[in-house]
Amino acid sequence: MVTTAQLLHTILHGNIQQNASKMNQYRAYGAVFTVRSKSDFTAAGVKGSIVTSLDTLIAHAPTLSHFTPNIYRTYTYKDHQKNYVAGFEERHLKQINTFVVDIDTTKHSLPQMLLACLDHSIGIPTCIVASDRGYQLYFALNEPLFISNDQHFKTLHIAKRIARNIKHSLQMIDADQYCNDFGFFRLPTATNVVHAQLDQTYSLQQLIDWSMRYDDDLQQTMYMPKNAHKTSHTTSAWFEALVHAKHIKGCKGQLGRNNTIFTLALACFADDWDQTRTYDFLDELNSRFANPLPHKMVQTIIQSAYSGKYSGPSTTYIYALLDEYIPNHTIRVESTTNTWYKHKKARTERTRSHYNEWEADVEQYIMSKLTDTEPFIWHTQKQLCEALQMPQSTLNVLIKQSTAIMKKVTGKGRNAKTGWTTRTAFMRHTIHTVKQQKQNYTYYIQHYAKNKEEEQTYTTQTNRQVYAINTS
């Protein structure tokens, strides 16, 4: 069982001071806002406290109901009596530690919520907080995303896009779409957390990649007709500007070399450049950076762009890169969203077959063969390829790239067996197994207690009978 201290350490990353009496004068700490009850959110303002140390927050956690899990750099009280707090505006954010989704109903079970996160969103939450009226799902970052006011809060803009997509992806479990992205949420404690997996945190790059895929998936059924106008990315003003941008490096909370190479690679992919041409072009560009990426990393980024999971670069991230590296630009990025329509050519008619389609085929095949008691199907790679009429080379690439398909090998040599399952099926089996174990344990405890009671009653009656015989 996790403790309140472990939960708050994981979420806050030590970025409020540990102890108020041992403040490091050379480090700029932030603060969190707290309230004792939901009724403290009043028309006159928020009645609460400002907490600047982790020890204080942990000590007072049992008496607090809500707090701001994301840290603010500006904080104050509205009145001389220090009853009402002020400063919890997005422009005053110092860093983002976690994305929180509010589920304002209790009709969904814990397994249903976990599977929804696994199937439709970024993944398993770091923790889930329960209340009388619903749940709050915390998706913690492994490193904080620092917010600055450079270029009109571009990092905040990206974070809000990610927050919006996470909430949108969980509509099926009634995620509140209009909840404040970075406001007050229930404070996680050892008593109100119903699920905790503190090693399940997310990197900024994971979230950006997922958010870009999600944006793309919303339009995944849209394909360009032959006679429709198609925007050329590689001859556009934004493409030229990024190619000639200087001092692209990046740091924590900032889009950098990886994102630039990836965005340009997606543009090349969308314009039907072959992968070799794209690599030659971007490898030369990378060599001009003041701090070039390793060649192997450039290859990996380009392979990801050509994996078939993306249809092209995202306008949101193009603007973010332009804001970062092209000062005072006035470049307009032409969107192709309105020129695509809902007709899809057969896979055999396309110039390249998308890996996400093969992935869907493998998932569908595995799910059709699974049984209620066994989370794996046991096939050799050859058998699986033959069943799906899939090239062996495609399966090899798919195994390396896919996060949805799981492979398990048991035994060695001739006795080796290869098992296949999907992440969803395996998680569902695990949740079912744990639930069954809990039910069995409850059944055992209830019947053990009942048998003990009957045994004690029988022993008492027997002792009385023996006593009666001995005294007669």
Coordinates of C-alpha atoms in Angstrom, one line a residue, residues 80-468:
H80 CA -5.0 40.9 5.3
Q81 CA -6.5 38.0 7.3
K82 CA -5.0 35.5 4.8
N83 CA -8.3 33.7 4.3
Y84 CA -8.5 33.9 0.5
V85 CA -5.8 32.8 -1.9
A86 CA -4.9 34.3 -5.3
G87 CA -2.5 33.7 -8.1
F88 CA -3.7 30.3 -9.4
E89 CA -3.9 31.4 -13.0
E90 CA -2.3 29.5 -15.9
R91 CA 0.0 32.4 -16.7
H92 CA 1.5 32.1 -13.2
L93 CA 2.3 28.4 -13.5
K94 CA 5.9 27.5 -12.8
Q95 CA 5.7 23.9 -13.9
I96 CA 3.3 21.1 -14.9
N97 CA 3.8 17.9 -13.0
T98 CA 0.7 15.9 -13.9
F99 CA -2.4 15.8 -16.2
V100 CA -5.6 15.1 -14.2
V101 CA -8.9 13.8 -15.7
D102 CA -12.1 14.4 -13.7
I103 CA -14.7 11.6 -13.8
D104 CA -17.8 13.1 -12.3
T105 CA -19.7 9.8 -11.7
T106 CA -19.3 6.6 -9.8
K107 CA -21.1 4.4 -12.4
H108 CA -17.8 3.1 -13.9
S109 CA -15.8 0.4 -12.1
L110 CA -12.1 0.5 -11.6
P111 CA -11.4 -2.2 -14.2
Q112 CA -13.6 -0.3 -16.7
M113 CA -11.6 2.9 -16.2
L114 CA -8.2 1.1 -16.4
L115 CA -9.2 -0.6 -19.6
A116 CA -10.5 2.6 -21.1
C117 CA -7.2 4.3 -20.4
L118 CA -5.3 1.4 -21.8
D119 CA -7.5 1.0 -25.0
H120 CA -8.3 4.5 -25.8
S121 CA -5.9 6.9 -24.1
I122 CA -2.2 7.4 -23.2
G123 CA -2.1 4.4 -20.8
I124 CA -2.5 3.4 -17.2
P125 CA -2.9 6.3 -14.7
T126 CA -0.2 6.8 -12.1
C127 CA -3.0 6.9 -9.5
I128 CA -6.8 7.2 -9.2
V129 CA -8.4 9.2 -6.4
A130 CA -12.0 8.3 -5.3
S131 CA -14.6 10.6 -3.9
D132 CA -18.3 10.3 -3.1
R133 CA -19.2 11.7 -6.5
G134 CA -16.6 10.2 -8.8
Y135 CA -12.9 9.8 -9.5
Q136 CA -9.8 11.8 -10.6
L137 CA -7.2 10.1 -12.7
Y138 CA -3.6 11.3 -12.4
F139 CA -1.1 10.9 -15.3
A140 CA 2.2 12.1 -13.7
L141 CA 5.2 13.2 -15.7
N142 CA 8.6 11.6 -15.0
E143 CA 10.1 15.1 -15.2
P144 CA 8.2 18.4 -14.8
L145 CA 7.4 20.6 -17.8
F146 CA 8.6 24.1 -17.0
I147 CA 6.4 27.0 -18.2
S148 CA 7.8 30.3 -19.4
N149 CA 6.2 33.4 -21.0
D150 CA 8.5 33.2 -24.0
Q151 CA 6.6 33.3 -27.4
H152 CA 3.2 33.7 -25.8
F153 CA 3.5 30.6 -23.5
K154 CA 4.1 28.1 -26.2
T155 CA 4.8 25.2 -23.8
L156 CA 1.6 25.9 -22.0
H157 CA -0.2 25.8 -25.4
I158 CA 1.3 22.4 -26.1
A159 CA 0.4 21.1 -22.6
K160 CA -3.2 22.3 -23.0
R161 CA -3.4 20.5 -26.3
I162 CA -2.2 17.3 -24.6
A163 CA -4.7 17.8 -21.7
R164 CA -7.5 18.3 -24.1
N165 CA -6.7 15.1 -26.1
I166 CA -6.4 13.0 -22.9
K167 CA -9.8 14.1 -21.8
H168 CA -11.3 13.7 -25.2
S169 CA -9.9 10.1 -25.4
L170 CA -11.8 9.2 -22.2
Q171 CA -15.3 10.4 -23.1
M172 CA -16.6 6.8 -22.9
I173 CA -16.1 6.9 -19.1
D174 CA -17.6 10.4 -18.8
A175 CA -14.4 12.5 -18.5
D176 CA -15.3 16.1 -17.8
Q177 CA -14.3 17.9 -21.0
Y178 CA -14.6 21.4 -19.5
C179 CA -12.7 20.8 -16.2
N180 CA -9.9 23.3 -15.7
D181 CA -6.7 21.7 -17.1
F182 CA -4.4 22.8 -14.4
G183 CA -6.6 23.9 -11.4
F184 CA -7.6 22.3 -8.1
F185 CA -8.0 18.5 -7.8
R186 CA -8.5 16.2 -4.9
L187 CA -5.3 15.6 -2.9
P188 CA -4.2 12.0 -3.2
T189 CA -3.7 10.3 0.2
A190 CA -3.3 6.7 1.4
T191 CA -7.0 6.6 2.3
N192 CA -8.6 7.9 -0.9
V193 CA -6.4 6.3 -3.6
V194 CA -8.1 3.2 -5.1
H195 CA -5.3 2.5 -7.6
A196 CA -1.6 3.4 -7.5
Q197 CA 1.2 2.5 -9.9
L198 CA 3.8 5.0 -9.1
D199 CA 6.3 3.8 -11.6
Q200 CA 3.8 4.5 -14.4
T201 CA 4.9 8.0 -15.3
Y202 CA 5.2 9.6 -18.7
S203 CA 7.9 11.6 -20.5
L204 CA 7.0 14.8 -22.3
Q205 CA 8.1 13.2 -25.5
Q206 CA 5.8 10.2 -25.0
L207 CA 2.9 12.6 -24.4
I208 CA 3.7 14.8 -27.5
D209 CA 4.0 11.7 -29.7
W210 CA 0.8 10.2 -28.4
S211 CA -1.0 13.6 -28.8
M212 CA 0.2 13.9 -32.4
R213 CA -1.0 10.3 -33.1
Y214 CA -4.4 11.1 -31.5
D215 CA -4.8 14.2 -33.6
D216 CA -3.9 12.2 -36.6
D217 CA -6.3 9.3 -35.6
L218 CA -9.2 11.8 -35.5
Q219 CA -8.7 12.1 -39.3
Q220 CA -7.5 8.6 -40.0
T221 CA -10.3 7.8 -42.4
M222 CA -9.6 10.8 -44.6
Y223 CA -7.6 10.3 -47.7
M224 CA -6.9 12.6 -50.6
P225 CA -8.6 12.0 -54.0
K226 CA -6.3 12.1 -57.0
N227 CA -7.8 15.2 -58.4
A228 CA -7.9 17.2 -55.1
H229 CA -5.5 20.0 -54.2
K230 CA -2.7 18.7 -52.0
T231 CA -0.5 21.1 -50.1
S232 CA 3.3 20.6 -50.7
H233 CA 4.9 20.7 -47.3
T234 CA 8.5 20.6 -48.5
T235 CA 8.2 23.7 -50.6
S236 CA 6.3 25.7 -48.0
A237 CA 7.6 28.7 -46.1
W238 CA 7.5 27.0 -42.7
F239 CA 9.6 24.1 -44.1
E240 CA 12.2 26.4 -45.5
A241 CA 12.3 28.5 -42.3
L242 CA 12.9 25.5 -40.1
V243 CA 15.6 24.1 -42.5
H244 CA 17.5 27.3 -42.2
A245 CA 16.9 27.9 -38.5
K246 CA 20.0 28.3 -36.4
H247 CA 20.8 27.2 -32.8
I248 CA 18.2 24.4 -32.6
K249 CA 19.0 22.4 -29.6
G250 CA 16.1 22.1 -27.0
C251 CA 16.1 21.5 -23.3
K252 CA 13.6 20.3 -20.7
G253 CA 10.1 21.5 -21.5
Q254 CA 11.2 22.8 -24.9
L255 CA 10.8 21.4 -28.4
G256 CA 14.2 20.8 -30.0
R257 CA 16.3 18.8 -32.5
N258 CA 14.3 15.6 -32.2
N259 CA 11.0 17.3 -32.8
T260 CA 12.4 19.4 -35.6
I261 CA 13.8 16.4 -37.4
F262 CA 10.6 14.4 -36.8
T263 CA 8.3 17.2 -38.1
L264 CA 10.4 17.7 -41.2
A265 CA 10.5 13.9 -41.8
L266 CA 6.7 13.8 -41.6
A267 CA 6.6 16.6 -44.2
C268 CA 8.8 14.5 -46.5
F269 CA 6.7 11.4 -45.9
A270 CA 3.5 13.3 -46.7
D271 CA 5.1 14.6 -50.0
D272 CA 5.9 11.1 -51.0
W273 CA 9.7 11.3 -50.7
D274 CA 11.3 7.9 -50.4
Q275 CA 13.0 7.1 -47.1
T276 CA 16.5 7.2 -48.5
R277 CA 16.1 10.7 -49.9
T278 CA 14.7 11.9 -46.6
Y279 CA 17.5 10.5 -44.7
D280 CA 20.2 12.0 -46.9
F281 CA 18.5 15.4 -46.7
L282 CA 17.9 15.4 -42.9
D283 CA 21.3 13.8 -42.1
E284 CA 22.9 16.8 -43.9
L285 CA 20.7 19.2 -42.0
N286 CA 21.5 17.5 -38.7
S287 CA 25.3 17.9 -39.4
R288 CA 24.8 21.7 -39.6
F289 CA 23.3 21.8 -36.1
A290 CA 25.7 23.3 -33.4
N291 CA 25.0 20.1 -31.4
P292 CA 24.1 17.4 -34.0
L293 CA 22.1 14.3 -33.0
P294 CA 23.8 10.9 -33.4
H295 CA 23.3 9.4 -36.9
K296 CA 21.6 6.4 -35.3
M297 CA 19.0 8.6 -33.6
V298 CA 18.3 10.4 -36.9
Q299 CA 17.6 7.0 -38.5
T300 CA 15.3 6.0 -35.7
I301 CA 13.3 9.3 -35.9
I302 CA 12.9 8.9 -39.7
Q303 CA 11.8 5.3 -39.3
S304 CA 9.2 6.4 -36.8
A305 CA 7.9 9.1 -39.2
Y306 CA 7.6 6.5 -42.0
S307 CA 6.0 3.8 -39.7
G308 CA 2.6 4.6 -41.2
K309 CA 1.2 5.8 -37.9
Y310 CA 1.2 9.4 -39.1
S311 CA -0.3 11.0 -42.2
G312 CA 1.8 14.2 -42.0
P313 CA 3.1 17.0 -39.7
S314 CA 0.8 18.6 -37.1
T315 CA 0.0 22.3 -37.5
T316 CA 0.1 22.8 -33.8
Y317 CA 3.7 21.5 -33.5
I318 CA 4.8 23.4 -36.6
Y319 CA 3.7 26.7 -35.1
A320 CA 5.4 25.7 -31.8
L321 CA 8.7 25.2 -33.5
L322 CA 8.4 28.4 -35.5
D323 CA 7.6 30.3 -32.3
E324 CA 10.6 28.8 -30.7
Y325 CA 13.3 29.2 -33.4
I326 CA 12.0 31.9 -35.8
P327 CA 11.6 35.1 -33.8
N328 CA 8.8 37.5 -34.8
H329 CA 7.7 35.3 -37.7
T330 CA 4.5 35.9 -39.6
I331 CA 4.4 32.6 -41.4
R332 CA 1.0 31.0 -42.0
V333 CA 0.9 27.3 -42.1
E334 CA -1.7 26.0 -44.6
S335 CA -3.9 23.3 -43.2
T336 CA -5.0 20.4 -45.5
T337 CA -7.8 19.3 -43.1
N338 CA -10.7 20.6 -45.2
T339 CA -9.5 19.1 -48.4
W340 CA -9.5 15.4 -47.4
Y341 CA -12.5 13.2 -47.6
K342 CA -13.8 9.8 -46.3
H343 CA -12.8 7.3 -48.9
K344 CA -10.0 4.8 -48.5
K345 CA -8.2 2.8 -51.2
A346 CA -7.7 -0.9 -50.8
R347 CA -4.4 -1.7 -49.2
T348 CA -3.2 -3.5 -52.3
E349 CA -3.8 -0.2 -54.3
R350 CA -1.6 1.9 -52.1
T351 CA 2.0 2.7 -52.7
R352 CA 2.9 1.8 -49.1
S353 CA 1.0 -0.4 -46.6
H354 CA 0.7 1.2 -43.2
Y355 CA 2.1 -0.7 -40.2
N356 CA -0.8 0.3 -38.1
E357 CA -3.1 -1.6 -40.4
W358 CA -1.0 -4.8 -40.0
E359 CA -1.0 -4.1 -36.3
A360 CA -4.8 -4.0 -36.3
D361 CA -4.9 -7.3 -38.3
V362 CA -2.6 -9.0 -35.8
E363 CA -4.6 -7.7 -32.8
Q364 CA -7.9 -8.9 -34.4
Y365 CA -6.5 -12.3 -35.1
I366 CA -5.1 -12.8 -31.6
M367 CA -8.3 -11.6 -30.0
S368 CA -10.3 -14.1 -32.1
K369 CA -8.1 -17.0 -30.9
L370 CA -7.9 -16.2 -27.2
T371 CA -9.8 -18.2 -24.6
D372 CA -11.2 -17.1 -21.3
T373 CA -8.5 -18.9 -19.3
E374 CA -5.4 -18.3 -21.4
P375 CA -4.1 -14.8 -22.2
F376 CA -1.8 -16.0 -25.0
I377 CA -2.1 -17.9 -28.3
W378 CA 0.8 -20.1 -29.1
H379 CA 2.1 -19.8 -32.7
T380 CA 5.5 -19.7 -34.3
Q381 CA 6.2 -16.5 -36.2
K382 CA 5.9 -18.5 -39.4
Q383 CA 2.5 -19.8 -38.4
L384 CA 1.3 -16.3 -37.5
C385 CA 2.6 -14.8 -40.8
E386 CA 0.9 -17.6 -42.8
A387 CA -2.4 -17.1 -41.0
L388 CA -2.4 -13.4 -41.8
Q389 CA -0.6 -13.6 -45.2
M390 CA 2.0 -11.1 -43.8
P391 CA 5.6 -10.8 -44.9
Q392 CA 8.0 -12.1 -42.2
S393 CA 10.0 -8.8 -42.4
T394 CA 6.9 -6.8 -41.7
L395 CA 6.2 -8.8 -38.6
N396 CA 9.8 -8.3 -37.4
V397 CA 9.4 -4.5 -37.7
L398 CA 6.0 -4.6 -36.1
I399 CA 7.3 -6.5 -33.1
K400 CA 9.9 -3.8 -32.5
Q401 CA 7.6 -0.9 -33.0
S402 CA 4.3 -2.0 -31.6
T403 CA 3.2 -1.1 -28.1
A404 CA -0.1 -3.0 -28.5
I405 CA 1.2 -6.5 -29.3
M406 CA 3.1 -8.6 -26.7
K407 CA 5.3 -11.6 -27.4
K408 CA 6.5 -14.2 -24.9
V409 CA 9.0 -17.0 -25.4
T410 CA 9.2 -19.9 -23.0
G411 CA 11.7 -22.8 -23.0
K412 CA 14.8 -23.2 -25.2
G413 CA 15.7 -24.9 -28.4
R414 CA 13.2 -27.4 -29.8
N415 CA 11.1 -27.0 -26.7
A416 CA 10.7 -23.2 -27.1
K417 CA 7.1 -21.9 -27.4
T418 CA 6.1 -18.5 -28.6
G419 CA 3.0 -16.8 -27.1
W420 CA 1.2 -13.8 -28.5
T421 CA -1.3 -11.5 -26.9
T422 CA -2.4 -7.9 -27.0
R423 CA -1.7 -5.4 -24.2
T424 CA -5.5 -4.9 -23.8
A425 CA -6.1 -8.7 -23.5
F426 CA -3.2 -9.2 -21.1
M427 CA -4.4 -6.3 -18.9
R428 CA -7.9 -7.5 -18.9
H429 CA -6.8 -11.0 -17.9
T430 CA -4.6 -9.5 -15.1
I431 CA -7.5 -7.4 -13.8
H432 CA -9.8 -10.4 -13.9
T433 CA -7.3 -12.6 -12.1
V434 CA -6.7 -10.0 -9.3
K435 CA -10.5 -9.5 -9.0
Q436 CA -11.0 -13.3 -8.7
Q437 CA -8.3 -13.7 -6.1
K438 CA -9.9 -10.9 -4.0
Q439 CA -13.3 -12.7 -4.3
N440 CA -11.7 -16.0 -3.3
Y441 CA -9.9 -14.4 -0.4
T442 CA -13.2 -12.7 0.8
Y443 CA -15.0 -16.1 0.5
Y444 CA -12.3 -17.8 2.4
I445 CA -12.3 -15.2 5.2
Q446 CA -16.1 -15.3 5.5
H447 CA -16.3 -19.1 5.6
Y448 CA -13.3 -19.4 7.8
A449 CA -14.9 -17.1 10.4
K450 CA -18.2 -19.0 10.1
N451 CA -16.5 -22.4 10.6
K452 CA -14.5 -21.0 13.5
E453 CA -17.7 -19.7 15.1
E454 CA -19.5 -23.1 14.6
E455 CA -16.4 -24.9 15.9
Q456 CA -16.4 -22.7 19.1
T457 CA -20.2 -23.2 19.5
Y458 CA -19.7 -27.0 19.2
T459 CA -16.8 -27.0 21.6
T460 CA -18.8 -25.0 24.2
Q461 CA -21.8 -27.3 23.9
T462 CA -19.5 -30.4 24.2
N463 CA -17.8 -29.0 27.3
R464 CA -21.2 -28.3 28.9
Q465 CA -22.3 -31.9 28.2
V466 CA -19.1 -33.3 29.7
Y467 CA -19.4 -31.0 32.7
A468 CA -23.0 -32.1 33.2

